[in-house]
Amino acid sequence: MKQSKTLIPTMREVPSDIEVKSYKMLLKAGFLRPSTSGVYSYLPLSKRVLNKIEKIVREEIEAVGAIEISMATLQPRTVWEQSNRLQYFGDELFNLTDRSNRDVVLAPTNEEVVTMLVSDEVQSYKKLPLMFYQIQTKYRDEKKYRKGLLRSREFLMNDTYSFHASEESLENTYHEVTQAYTNILNRLRLSFLLVESDTQVVGGIAAKEFIIPSNEGDTIIASSNQSNYAANIEFAKVINIDEETKGTLKELEKVPTPNIKTIDDVCTFFNIEPSSCIKTLIYSMNDEFVIVLVRGDHQINEVKLKNVCKTPSLRLATEEEIYSLLNCSTGSIGPIKLPINTKVIADFSIKALQNVVAGSNEDGYHYQNVNPERDFAVNSYEDIRYIQEGDISPDGNGITQLIKGFEVGHIRKVGTYYSEKCNASFIDENDIPNALIMGSYQLGISRLFAILAEKYQDENGFVWPTHLSPYDIHLIPVNREDEGQWNLANELYNILTFYHFAVLFDDRYERAGVKFTDSDLIGLPVRVTIGKKANEGIVEVKIRSTGETFEWAKEELIDRLNEFFRTDSYH
Amino acid sequence: MKQSKTLIPTMREVPSDIEVKSYKMLLKAGFLRPSTSGVYSYLPLSKRVLNKIEKIVREEIEAVGAIEISMATLQPRTVWEQSNRLQYFGDELFNLTDRSNRDVVLAPTNEEVVTMLVSDEVQSYKKLPLMFYQIQTKYRDEKKYRKGLLRSREFLMNDTYSFHASEESLENTYHEVTQAYTNILNRLRLSFLLVESDTQVVGGIAAKEFIIPSNEGDTIIASSNQSNYAANIEFAKVINIDEETKGTLKELEKVPTPNIKTIDDVCTFFNIEPSSCIKTLIYSMNDEFVIVLVRGDHQINEVKLKNVCKTPSLRLATEEEIYSLLNCSTGSIGPIKLPINTKVIADFSIKALQNVVAGSNEDGYHYQNVNPERDFAVNSYEDIRYIQEGDISPDGNGITQLIKGFEVGHIRKVGTYYSEKCNASFIDENDIPNALIMGSYQLGISRLFAILAEKYQDENGFVWPTHLSPYDIHLIPVNREDEGQWNLANELYNILTFYHFAVLFDDRYERAGVKFTDSDLIGLPVRVTIGKKANEGIVEVKIRSTGETFEWAKEELIDRLNEFFRTDSYH
């Protein structure tokens, strides 16, 4: 490809408000441009990298038997009502009305449509299992989209769906897809964690996430320092240690605490640790108020709370609601003397507390020497807090550490969630109708691209590995006006192309400095520079990843390049 | 591919209201399913054909220098306001509002966005010309979508855009893309007409359409019976023959014509031909009324009228508006004694009329012996009617014939329409800013697929040519329970696959009749049947296109199949 014929608009500086490392370099090296909020144009070099990623995904997912189909992006809103998923996606769904006033949704994922498709066409266990995949543009009206391709509103995804007559069959496919995704990430040379995930959004039996560890990551993983255990903290169970109550229970005491509102204030006032306080919250769920208690040093996990309460619609009560319920402000609520019939859910850790401090439901006062059971009743103790660093690992082996990362894949044993909602059944070997059993698997292609763009760069630009690089070789005549250089460059362009190298030929009338800076930004594995020794038939070869340079005669170039690309193991 | 692992839901009957031949067979052979109104799911076999079509398109368009990029589908409505195209697309644009209340459009095409992209990144003539392409899902809220893939609301398109510093450069690329599209259609073995098209929707210098002739087609082409001339009738110019006025002008006469409203009524009443009547219409454009006259036997061409009036917003006046303007009904309007300052546009053919009949602007009366100029004034004579069969061909050679067909491609020398609207300029060799000169080219991929699906079928199902077929060979053991047949089938499946044939292996427990009927529906070029002679190592081979059958020993199978696929020229 002649560089003058393609568009690689490199920049020397990017806007200072762009902080995401991948996005910054994709802009700077001329791979990407913003189109509108959270939506991007992939320029020619991006498209070449994306095509290579797609090819790897295709090969691996087809190797485990997935068949390519293509479902529509325009989906009737009614199917989302039927599956009860509107409430989970909420404002993240793009909604529109067509010219006939029908409500339409831009699909962020296709579970409903594929379930209905299979349900219409597959009646017997004999036609199962089946597995379909797509690589398709998806839509999600993200609130926090300012991260370039890490979180865009229009993005490329591989979505794969499997259908089964038995859970064993689902189990097999689930393992195969796990292996396929593992192979993909290995071929992309990305290390990852396969972590336990929440099954809440679509019900389901089990789910895992593929997480690429990164300090910039927006997902937090709890992992053990001694075992292989790792889980999304939304999901990681907390092991409850039933501590013996050791001391004596002191007498409950109401203490004036003017202007004391936060846990920090309370700790300072009473000179205690947050672990000696009870944090009391009021949630509204389905028009009912529920009192929720966690220890002062713990954070409530709303995903767990939703699962415990079996509802997706749950929110903190407003200041006004709290006033009308308890006649006090948020900072003063506590578990003692609540209105009759108020439901109280407490984290397991509350049970073992002794002589702690809690709000009094009266502004300006707190109770001290509060003791659960003696001073207040709890309807149920549950695991409703986030796991923390230092907690026992949920598998019982070792201590929990927290790691940040990016979720790039999600695999779910969905089970019969959609098939029950959509009446999708098949006839089993005994002629009995059963709900179709489903698996659902997603891999974020544009997100993977962003992560690769973050990984494969140095201070001068991208450093693409050979198997992902948009082209193999950057061919640069130092001075286009020099006839000897220009002729040799053209000769080599033809030869290299003949030998099936993908060559980017910098045929521009630019200064050498500009060409070299651009070349470093673009980051192809090998740069072949044709300079002063052109008339001797000697070129300079620079390896982008190591910075090594060589002077090679044009006659040996092909052999040496073949050798380099055959043995390159840079990653 | 084992047939049990993929989804090919053949049907014996399709719903009787489905009339379109391509859609009917795509349903029947299990290639396609409707998802929602005018929106489809491409099942596995379709996807394989589509991928082959896409590959051909990619190869040909890249061969003329187009570079692949990927622009977003979500586009701000503001860019469509800026380009003044909202009014052209009207209700066909899908509109939505995002969570931040911004108006968004689902792109049916990308001229605006690509112009802005190039404008931002290309400042100098040195970086021109450039050409980009996409193969992408596009959206259009079609009113008449009941034609399967011929006119769907979510469809696959190749859109290509070129940018130039000079008209000569545009001219070159326009010819190259014409050649690329020609090559694509030739490789798909589709005969086509390349016809002159209207440039109205996006302004522009010239445009052509690629039309596949078909009696089912929704586009009408005027072609010469003696030359190569062909044009969309929306566009085809009518040659005005300035006939000498021969006779004497008779005296204007007002005749009572109770209940006479239509041209047909008038002709019967006066015993004349429609060509001896003036058809008078009133159009509203930009809050002004315009009287439009065509001969009684002619049809007004609103595309031409819009071009003449230089406005996209033009509609027939309502009955009420006509009453308030002329105090008569639609059937009585005429060109005589119009309110002062009423603008009158007449088709060229009106000029030569003598002693004809027209409305009187008074219900119940017509004028006869009407003569233009003498009895009414015309502001301008224009070409505003549709060309008809028998008219002189617009190129002056031969007589016009009308042909129906499907538009599959559109190429336009757009010129500076968008770059002027978007302030997209470059600096030329003399340091002077100029508007970018653009070309825009579209090829409908899903529409081509439908046309191929119509072309390649017989009464039993599809008859795919080798280069488009989803698989090469249909391998069918007659009786799966017969161990000899089953073993030979598996052996051949492995061998054929090893020799890189794409094999669909019917491993289902179905009766032979079901398998053969399905096989004919699916329509792969070669069927290899393993039946009673399995134990002798003999198989039956049937060529789908010719119906020929052969008995071949398994040892000679590969050689003979290689020979068939090498020499196959069926189309």
PDB file of C-alpha atoms in Angstrom, chain A residues 216-444:
ATOM      1  CA  GLU A 216      -6.800   1.295  34.423  1.00  0.00           C
ATOM      2  CA  GLY A 217      -9.451  -1.409  34.596  1.00  0.00           C
ATOM      3  CA  ASP A 218     -13.028  -0.663  35.601  1.00  0.00           C
ATOM      4  CA  THR A 219     -13.765  -4.119  37.006  1.00  0.00           C
ATOM      5  CA  ILE A 220     -12.467  -5.259  40.386  1.00  0.00           C
ATOM      6  CA  ILE A 221     -11.548  -8.870  40.962  1.00  0.00           C
ATOM      7  CA  ALA A 222     -11.140 -10.656  44.264  1.00  0.00           C
ATOM      8  CA  SER A 223      -8.395 -13.239  43.967  1.00  0.00           C
ATOM      9  CA  SER A 224      -6.767 -15.507  46.470  1.00  0.00           C
ATOM     10  CA  ASN A 225      -3.090 -15.148  47.345  1.00  0.00           C
ATOM     11  CA  GLN A 226      -2.819 -18.918  47.659  1.00  0.00           C
ATOM     12  CA  SER A 227      -5.262 -20.572  45.256  1.00  0.00           C
ATOM     13  CA  ASN A 228      -6.569 -20.043  41.723  1.00  0.00           C
ATOM     14  CA  TYR A 229      -9.800 -18.549  43.003  1.00  0.00           C
ATOM     15  CA  ALA A 230     -10.841 -15.297  41.367  1.00  0.00           C
ATOM     16  CA  ALA A 231     -14.222 -13.632  41.108  1.00  0.00           C
ATOM     17  CA  ASN A 232     -15.764 -10.327  40.196  1.00  0.00           C
ATOM     18  CA  ILE A 233     -16.275  -8.507  43.502  1.00  0.00           C
ATOM     19  CA  GLU A 234     -19.882  -7.979  42.537  1.00  0.00           C
ATOM     20  CA  PHE A 235     -20.156 -11.704  42.933  1.00  0.00           C
ATOM     21  CA  ALA A 236     -17.389 -12.891  45.325  1.00  0.00           C
ATOM     22  CA  LYS A 237     -18.962 -14.548  48.340  1.00  0.00           C
ATOM     23  CA  VAL A 238     -17.803 -13.488  51.797  1.00  0.00           C
ATOM     24  CA  ILE A 239     -17.060 -16.296  54.170  1.00  0.00           C
ATOM     25  CA  ASN A 240     -18.749 -15.650  57.437  1.00  0.00           C
ATOM     26  CA  ILE A 241     -16.615 -16.432  60.438  1.00  0.00           C
ATOM     27  CA  ASP A 242     -18.836 -17.205  63.361  1.00  0.00           C
ATOM     28  CA  GLU A 243     -16.781 -15.540  66.039  1.00  0.00           C
ATOM     29  CA  GLU A 244     -17.515 -16.486  69.633  1.00  0.00           C
ATOM     30  CA  THR A 245     -18.952 -13.606  71.579  1.00  0.00           C
ATOM     31  CA  LYS A 246     -16.368 -13.048  74.218  1.00  0.00           C
ATOM     32  CA  GLY A 247     -17.063 -10.072  76.417  1.00  0.00           C
ATOM     33  CA  THR A 248     -19.978  -8.974  78.526  1.00  0.00           C
ATOM     34  CA  LEU A 249     -22.840  -6.988  77.065  1.00  0.00           C
ATOM     35  CA  LYS A 250     -22.828  -3.451  78.415  1.00  0.00           C
ATOM     36  CA  GLU A 251     -25.960  -1.450  78.988  1.00  0.00           C
ATOM     37  CA  LEU A 252     -27.448   0.355  75.985  1.00  0.00           C
ATOM     38  CA  GLU A 253     -26.841   4.085  76.262  1.00  0.00           C
ATOM     39  CA  LYS A 254     -28.209   7.011  74.244  1.00  0.00           C
ATOM     40  CA  VAL A 255     -25.536   9.679  73.754  1.00  0.00           C
ATOM     41  CA  PRO A 256     -26.070  13.223  72.466  1.00  0.00           C
ATOM     42  CA  THR A 257     -24.034  13.541  69.251  1.00  0.00           C
ATOM     43  CA  PRO A 258     -24.706  16.999  67.837  1.00  0.00           C
ATOM     44  CA  ASN A 259     -23.781  17.325  64.114  1.00  0.00           C
ATOM     45  CA  ILE A 260     -22.360  13.794  63.990  1.00  0.00           C
ATOM     46  CA  LYS A 261     -23.479  12.228  60.725  1.00  0.00           C
ATOM     47  CA  THR A 262     -20.918  10.044  58.990  1.00  0.00           C
ATOM     48  CA  ILE A 263     -19.193   6.885  60.161  1.00  0.00           C
ATOM     49  CA  ASP A 264     -15.964   8.911  60.284  1.00  0.00           C
ATOM     50  CA  ASP A 265     -17.593  11.507  62.545  1.00  0.00           C
ATOM     51  CA  VAL A 266     -18.912   8.786  64.797  1.00  0.00           C
ATOM     52  CA  CYS A 267     -15.528   7.077  65.061  1.00  0.00           C
ATOM     53  CA  THR A 268     -13.799  10.319  65.971  1.00  0.00           C
ATOM     54  CA  PHE A 269     -16.476  11.237  68.496  1.00  0.00           C
ATOM     55  CA  PHE A 270     -16.519   7.866  70.263  1.00  0.00           C
ATOM     56  CA  ASN A 271     -12.833   7.160  69.577  1.00  0.00           C
ATOM     57  CA  ILE A 272     -13.598   3.789  67.991  1.00  0.00           C
ATOM     58  CA  GLU A 273     -12.825   1.966  64.727  1.00  0.00           C
ATOM     59  CA  PRO A 274     -15.399   1.816  61.894  1.00  0.00           C
ATOM     60  CA  SER A 275     -15.638  -1.918  62.585  1.00  0.00           C
ATOM     61  CA  SER A 276     -17.310  -1.026  65.887  1.00  0.00           C
ATOM     62  CA  CYS A 277     -20.164   0.813  64.173  1.00  0.00           C
ATOM     63  CA  ILE A 278     -23.292  -0.335  62.418  1.00  0.00           C
ATOM     64  CA  LYS A 279     -23.985   1.355  59.087  1.00  0.00           C
ATOM     65  CA  THR A 280     -27.753   1.501  58.523  1.00  0.00           C
ATOM     66  CA  LEU A 281     -29.288   2.075  55.086  1.00  0.00           C
ATOM     67  CA  ILE A 282     -32.851   2.167  53.882  1.00  0.00           C
ATOM     68  CA  TYR A 283     -33.708   0.759  50.472  1.00  0.00           C
ATOM     69  CA  SER A 284     -36.887   1.046  48.551  1.00  0.00           C
ATOM     70  CA  MET A 285     -37.801  -2.058  46.598  1.00  0.00           C
ATOM     71  CA  ASN A 286     -41.112  -2.625  44.906  1.00  0.00           C
ATOM     72  CA  ASP A 287     -42.774   0.108  47.032  1.00  0.00           C
ATOM     73  CA  GLU A 288     -41.562  -1.427  50.286  1.00  0.00           C
ATOM     74  CA  PHE A 289     -38.825  -0.094  52.554  1.00  0.00           C
ATOM     75  CA  VAL A 290     -36.147  -2.422  53.878  1.00  0.00           C
ATOM     76  CA  ILE A 291     -33.542  -1.630  56.537  1.00  0.00           C
ATOM     77  CA  VAL A 292     -30.111  -2.908  55.598  1.00  0.00           C
ATOM     78  CA  LEU A 293     -27.240  -3.203  58.083  1.00  0.00           C
ATOM     79  CA  VAL A 294     -23.528  -3.618  57.368  1.00  0.00           C
ATOM     80  CA  ARG A 295     -20.506  -3.071  59.565  1.00  0.00           C
ATOM     81  CA  GLY A 296     -19.070   0.463  59.484  1.00  0.00           C
ATOM     82  CA  ASP A 297     -15.937  -0.674  57.644  1.00  0.00           C
ATOM     83  CA  HIS A 298     -17.861  -2.639  55.008  1.00  0.00           C
ATOM     84  CA  GLN A 299     -19.450  -1.570  51.728  1.00  0.00           C
ATOM     85  CA  ILE A 300     -22.872  -2.765  50.786  1.00  0.00           C
ATOM     86  CA  ASN A 301     -23.008  -4.812  47.554  1.00  0.00           C
ATOM     87  CA  GLU A 302     -26.229  -3.985  45.794  1.00  0.00           C
ATOM     88  CA  VAL A 303     -25.873  -6.845  43.326  1.00  0.00           C
ATOM     89  CA  LYS A 304     -25.907  -9.293  46.230  1.00  0.00           C
ATOM     90  CA  LEU A 305     -28.731  -7.371  47.889  1.00  0.00           C
ATOM     91  CA  LYS A 306     -30.799  -7.584  44.696  1.00  0.00           C
ATOM     92  CA  ASN A 307     -30.141 -11.311  44.497  1.00  0.00           C
ATOM     93  CA  VAL A 308     -31.096 -11.768  48.158  1.00  0.00           C
ATOM     94  CA  CYS A 309     -34.259  -9.752  47.683  1.00  0.00           C
ATOM     95  CA  LYS A 310     -34.928 -11.343  44.297  1.00  0.00           C
ATOM     96  CA  THR A 311     -35.623  -8.034  42.611  1.00  0.00           C
ATOM     97  CA  PRO A 312     -33.801  -5.959  40.012  1.00  0.00           C
ATOM     98  CA  SER A 313     -35.536  -2.736  41.026  1.00  0.00           C
ATOM     99  CA  LEU A 314     -33.942  -1.515  44.184  1.00  0.00           C
ATOM    100  CA  ARG A 315     -32.757   1.946  45.171  1.00  0.00           C
ATOM    101  CA  LEU A 316     -31.688   3.903  48.233  1.00  0.00           C
ATOM    102  CA  ALA A 317     -34.586   5.708  49.922  1.00  0.00           C
ATOM    103  CA  THR A 318     -34.588   9.465  49.463  1.00  0.00           C
ATOM    104  CA  GLU A 319     -33.994  11.936  52.291  1.00  0.00           C
ATOM    105  CA  GLU A 320     -37.724  12.782  52.114  1.00  0.00           C
ATOM    106  CA  GLU A 321     -38.796   9.153  52.338  1.00  0.00           C
ATOM    107  CA  ILE A 322     -36.531   8.626  55.353  1.00  0.00           C
ATOM    108  CA  TYR A 323     -38.011  11.664  57.080  1.00  0.00           C
ATOM    109  CA  SER A 324     -41.547  10.522  56.526  1.00  0.00           C
ATOM    110  CA  LEU A 325     -40.693   7.037  57.725  1.00  0.00           C
ATOM    111  CA  LEU A 326     -38.452   7.737  60.746  1.00  0.00           C
ATOM    112  CA  ASN A 327     -38.599  11.485  61.231  1.00  0.00           C
ATOM    113  CA  CYS A 328     -34.825  11.793  61.137  1.00  0.00           C
ATOM    114  CA  SER A 329     -32.071  12.421  58.586  1.00  0.00           C
ATOM    115  CA  THR A 330     -30.014   9.810  56.737  1.00  0.00           C
ATOM    116  CA  GLY A 331     -27.069  10.178  59.120  1.00  0.00           C
ATOM    117  CA  SER A 332     -29.112   9.286  62.198  1.00  0.00           C
ATOM    118  CA  ILE A 333     -30.889   6.114  61.186  1.00  0.00           C
ATOM    119  CA  GLY A 334     -30.272   2.946  63.136  1.00  0.00           C
ATOM    120  CA  PRO A 335     -31.749  -0.485  63.817  1.00  0.00           C
ATOM    121  CA  ILE A 336     -33.312   0.189  67.231  1.00  0.00           C
ATOM    122  CA  LYS A 337     -36.978   1.029  67.780  1.00  0.00           C
ATOM    123  CA  LEU A 338     -37.979   0.801  64.150  1.00  0.00           C
ATOM    124  CA  PRO A 339     -41.630   1.035  63.153  1.00  0.00           C
ATOM    125  CA  ILE A 340     -43.411  -2.264  63.628  1.00  0.00           C
ATOM    126  CA  ASN A 341     -43.185  -4.717  60.685  1.00  0.00           C
ATOM    127  CA  THR A 342     -40.101  -3.054  59.202  1.00  0.00           C
ATOM    128  CA  LYS A 343     -38.009  -5.687  57.488  1.00  0.00           C
ATOM    129  CA  VAL A 344     -34.345  -5.763  58.569  1.00  0.00           C
ATOM    130  CA  ILE A 345     -31.639  -7.493  56.550  1.00  0.00           C
ATOM    131  CA  ALA A 346     -28.175  -7.586  58.094  1.00  0.00           C
ATOM    132  CA  ASP A 347     -24.849  -8.676  56.755  1.00  0.00           C
ATOM    133  CA  PHE A 348     -23.485 -11.815  58.461  1.00  0.00           C
ATOM    134  CA  SER A 349     -20.751  -9.739  60.123  1.00  0.00           C
ATOM    135  CA  ILE A 350     -23.357  -7.847  62.158  1.00  0.00           C
ATOM    136  CA  LYS A 351     -24.227 -10.947  64.160  1.00  0.00           C
ATOM    137  CA  ALA A 352     -20.935 -11.082  66.064  1.00  0.00           C
ATOM    138  CA  LEU A 353     -20.813  -7.395  66.985  1.00  0.00           C
ATOM    139  CA  GLN A 354     -20.747  -6.452  70.673  1.00  0.00           C
ATOM    140  CA  ASN A 355     -21.195  -3.107  72.338  1.00  0.00           C
ATOM    141  CA  VAL A 356     -21.059  -1.095  69.136  1.00  0.00           C
ATOM    142  CA  VAL A 357     -22.394   2.281  68.061  1.00  0.00           C
ATOM    143  CA  ALA A 358     -25.435   2.845  65.840  1.00  0.00           C
ATOM    144  CA  GLY A 359     -27.842   5.623  64.892  1.00  0.00           C
ATOM    145  CA  SER A 360     -30.893   6.241  67.089  1.00  0.00           C
ATOM    146  CA  ASN A 361     -33.489   7.354  64.496  1.00  0.00           C
ATOM    147  CA  GLU A 362     -33.375  10.706  66.269  1.00  0.00           C
ATOM    148  CA  ASP A 363     -31.207  13.537  64.953  1.00  0.00           C
ATOM    149  CA  GLY A 364     -28.451  14.514  67.371  1.00  0.00           C
ATOM    150  CA  TYR A 365     -28.205  11.188  69.207  1.00  0.00           C
ATOM    151  CA  HIS A 366     -26.485   7.845  68.787  1.00  0.00           C
ATOM    152  CA  TYR A 367     -26.698   4.646  70.793  1.00  0.00           C
ATOM    153  CA  GLN A 368     -23.599   3.036  72.191  1.00  0.00           C
ATOM    154  CA  ASN A 369     -23.228  -0.479  73.597  1.00  0.00           C
ATOM    155  CA  VAL A 370     -25.594  -1.685  70.937  1.00  0.00           C
ATOM    156  CA  ASN A 371     -25.915  -5.479  70.771  1.00  0.00           C
ATOM    157  CA  PRO A 372     -27.735  -7.348  67.974  1.00  0.00           C
ATOM    158  CA  GLU A 373     -30.614  -9.574  69.025  1.00  0.00           C
ATOM    159  CA  ARG A 374     -30.729  -7.967  72.499  1.00  0.00           C
ATOM    160  CA  ASP A 375     -31.426  -4.430  71.195  1.00  0.00           C
ATOM    161  CA  PHE A 376     -32.932  -5.070  67.787  1.00  0.00           C
ATOM    162  CA  ALA A 377     -34.314  -7.905  65.721  1.00  0.00           C
ATOM    163  CA  VAL A 378     -33.019  -9.004  62.336  1.00  0.00           C
ATOM    164  CA  ASN A 379     -35.249 -10.765  59.815  1.00  0.00           C
ATOM    165  CA  SER A 380     -32.345 -12.439  58.094  1.00  0.00           C
ATOM    166  CA  TYR A 381     -28.574 -12.444  58.046  1.00  0.00           C
ATOM    167  CA  GLU A 382     -27.188 -12.534  54.528  1.00  0.00           C
ATOM    168  CA  ASP A 383     -24.015 -12.061  52.526  1.00  0.00           C
ATOM    169  CA  ILE A 384     -24.658  -8.534  51.277  1.00  0.00           C
ATOM    170  CA  ARG A 385     -21.301  -6.783  51.486  1.00  0.00           C
ATOM    171  CA  TYR A 386     -18.364  -6.434  49.101  1.00  0.00           C
ATOM    172  CA  ILE A 387     -15.443  -8.675  49.850  1.00  0.00           C
ATOM    173  CA  GLN A 388     -12.390  -6.703  50.979  1.00  0.00           C
ATOM    174  CA  GLU A 389      -8.645  -7.107  50.809  1.00  0.00           C
ATOM    175  CA  GLY A 390      -7.629  -9.288  53.728  1.00  0.00           C
ATOM    176  CA  ASP A 391     -10.871 -11.270  53.844  1.00  0.00           C
ATOM    177  CA  ILE A 392     -10.546 -15.014  53.693  1.00  0.00           C
ATOM    178  CA  SER A 393     -10.680 -16.132  50.072  1.00  0.00           C
ATOM    179  CA  PRO A 394     -14.172 -17.407  49.204  1.00  0.00           C
ATOM    180  CA  ASP A 395     -12.742 -20.840  48.397  1.00  0.00           C
ATOM    181  CA  GLY A 396     -11.302 -21.020  51.906  1.00  0.00           C
ATOM    182  CA  ASN A 397      -7.714 -20.985  50.644  1.00  0.00           C
ATOM    183  CA  GLY A 398      -5.657 -17.923  51.399  1.00  0.00           C
ATOM    184  CA  ILE A 399      -6.427 -14.261  51.725  1.00  0.00           C
ATOM    185  CA  THR A 400      -8.291 -12.039  49.278  1.00  0.00           C
ATOM    186  CA  GLN A 401      -6.438  -9.542  47.143  1.00  0.00           C
ATOM    187  CA  LEU A 402      -8.157  -7.030  44.886  1.00  0.00           C
ATOM    188  CA  ILE A 403      -7.040  -6.643  41.279  1.00  0.00           C
ATOM    189  CA  LYS A 404      -8.328  -4.210  38.649  1.00  0.00           C
ATOM    190  CA  GLY A 405      -8.983  -5.269  35.110  1.00  0.00           C
ATOM    191  CA  PHE A 406     -11.083  -5.036  31.977  1.00  0.00           C
ATOM    192  CA  GLU A 407     -13.812  -7.509  31.283  1.00  0.00           C
ATOM    193  CA  VAL A 408     -13.429  -8.655  27.680  1.00  0.00           C
ATOM    194  CA  GLY A 409     -15.541 -11.779  27.692  1.00  0.00           C
ATOM    195  CA  HIS A 410     -18.525 -13.203  29.448  1.00  0.00           C
ATOM    196  CA  ILE A 411     -19.755 -16.776  29.313  1.00  0.00           C
ATOM    197  CA  ARG A 412     -22.988 -17.892  30.868  1.00  0.00           C
ATOM    198  CA  LYS A 413     -24.833 -21.092  31.448  1.00  0.00           C
ATOM    199  CA  VAL A 414     -28.133 -19.323  31.006  1.00  0.00           C
ATOM    200  CA  GLY A 415     -30.292 -22.401  31.427  1.00  0.00           C
ATOM    201  CA  THR A 416     -33.976 -21.903  30.710  1.00  0.00           C
ATOM    202  CA  TYR A 417     -34.387 -18.213  31.517  1.00  0.00           C
ATOM    203  CA  TYR A 418     -35.265 -17.086  27.970  1.00  0.00           C
ATOM    204  CA  SER A 419     -36.847 -20.291  26.792  1.00  0.00           C
ATOM    205  CA  GLU A 420     -39.336 -20.095  29.653  1.00  0.00           C
ATOM    206  CA  LYS A 421     -40.103 -16.439  28.905  1.00  0.00           C
ATOM    207  CA  CYS A 422     -40.406 -17.154  25.182  1.00  0.00           C
ATOM    208  CA  ASN A 423     -42.132 -20.549  25.492  1.00  0.00           C
ATOM    209  CA  ALA A 424     -39.246 -22.168  23.639  1.00  0.00           C
ATOM    210  CA  SER A 425     -39.479 -25.879  24.116  1.00  0.00           C
ATOM    211  CA  PHE A 426     -38.404 -29.120  22.474  1.00  0.00           C
ATOM    212  CA  ILE A 427     -39.652 -32.687  22.703  1.00  0.00           C
ATOM    213  CA  ASP A 428     -37.278 -34.995  24.559  1.00  0.00           C
ATOM    214  CA  GLU A 429     -36.582 -38.708  23.992  1.00  0.00           C
ATOM    215  CA  ASN A 430     -39.708 -39.600  25.943  1.00  0.00           C
ATOM    216  CA  ASP A 431     -41.910 -37.269  23.890  1.00  0.00           C
ATOM    217  CA  ILE A 432     -42.155 -34.823  26.766  1.00  0.00           C
ATOM    218  CA  PRO A 433     -41.830 -31.079  26.134  1.00  0.00           C
ATOM    219  CA  ASN A 434     -38.952 -29.355  27.917  1.00  0.00           C
ATOM    220  CA  ALA A 435     -37.664 -25.799  27.977  1.00  0.00           C
ATOM    221  CA  LEU A 436     -34.599 -25.340  25.734  1.00  0.00           C
ATOM    222  CA  ILE A 437     -31.382 -25.059  27.738  1.00  0.00           C
ATOM    223  CA  MET A 438     -29.179 -22.183  26.642  1.00  0.00           C
ATOM    224  CA  GLY A 439     -25.648 -20.927  26.874  1.00  0.00           C
ATOM    225  CA  SER A 440     -24.647 -17.381  25.966  1.00  0.00           C
ATOM    226  CA  TYR A 441     -21.109 -16.157  25.302  1.00  0.00           C
ATOM    227  CA  GLN A 442     -19.779 -12.721  24.458  1.00  0.00           C
ATOM    228  CA  LEU A 443     -16.390 -11.388  23.525  1.00  0.00           C
ATOM    229  CA  GLY A 444     -15.834  -7.657  23.014  1.00  0.00           C
TER     230      GLY A 444
END
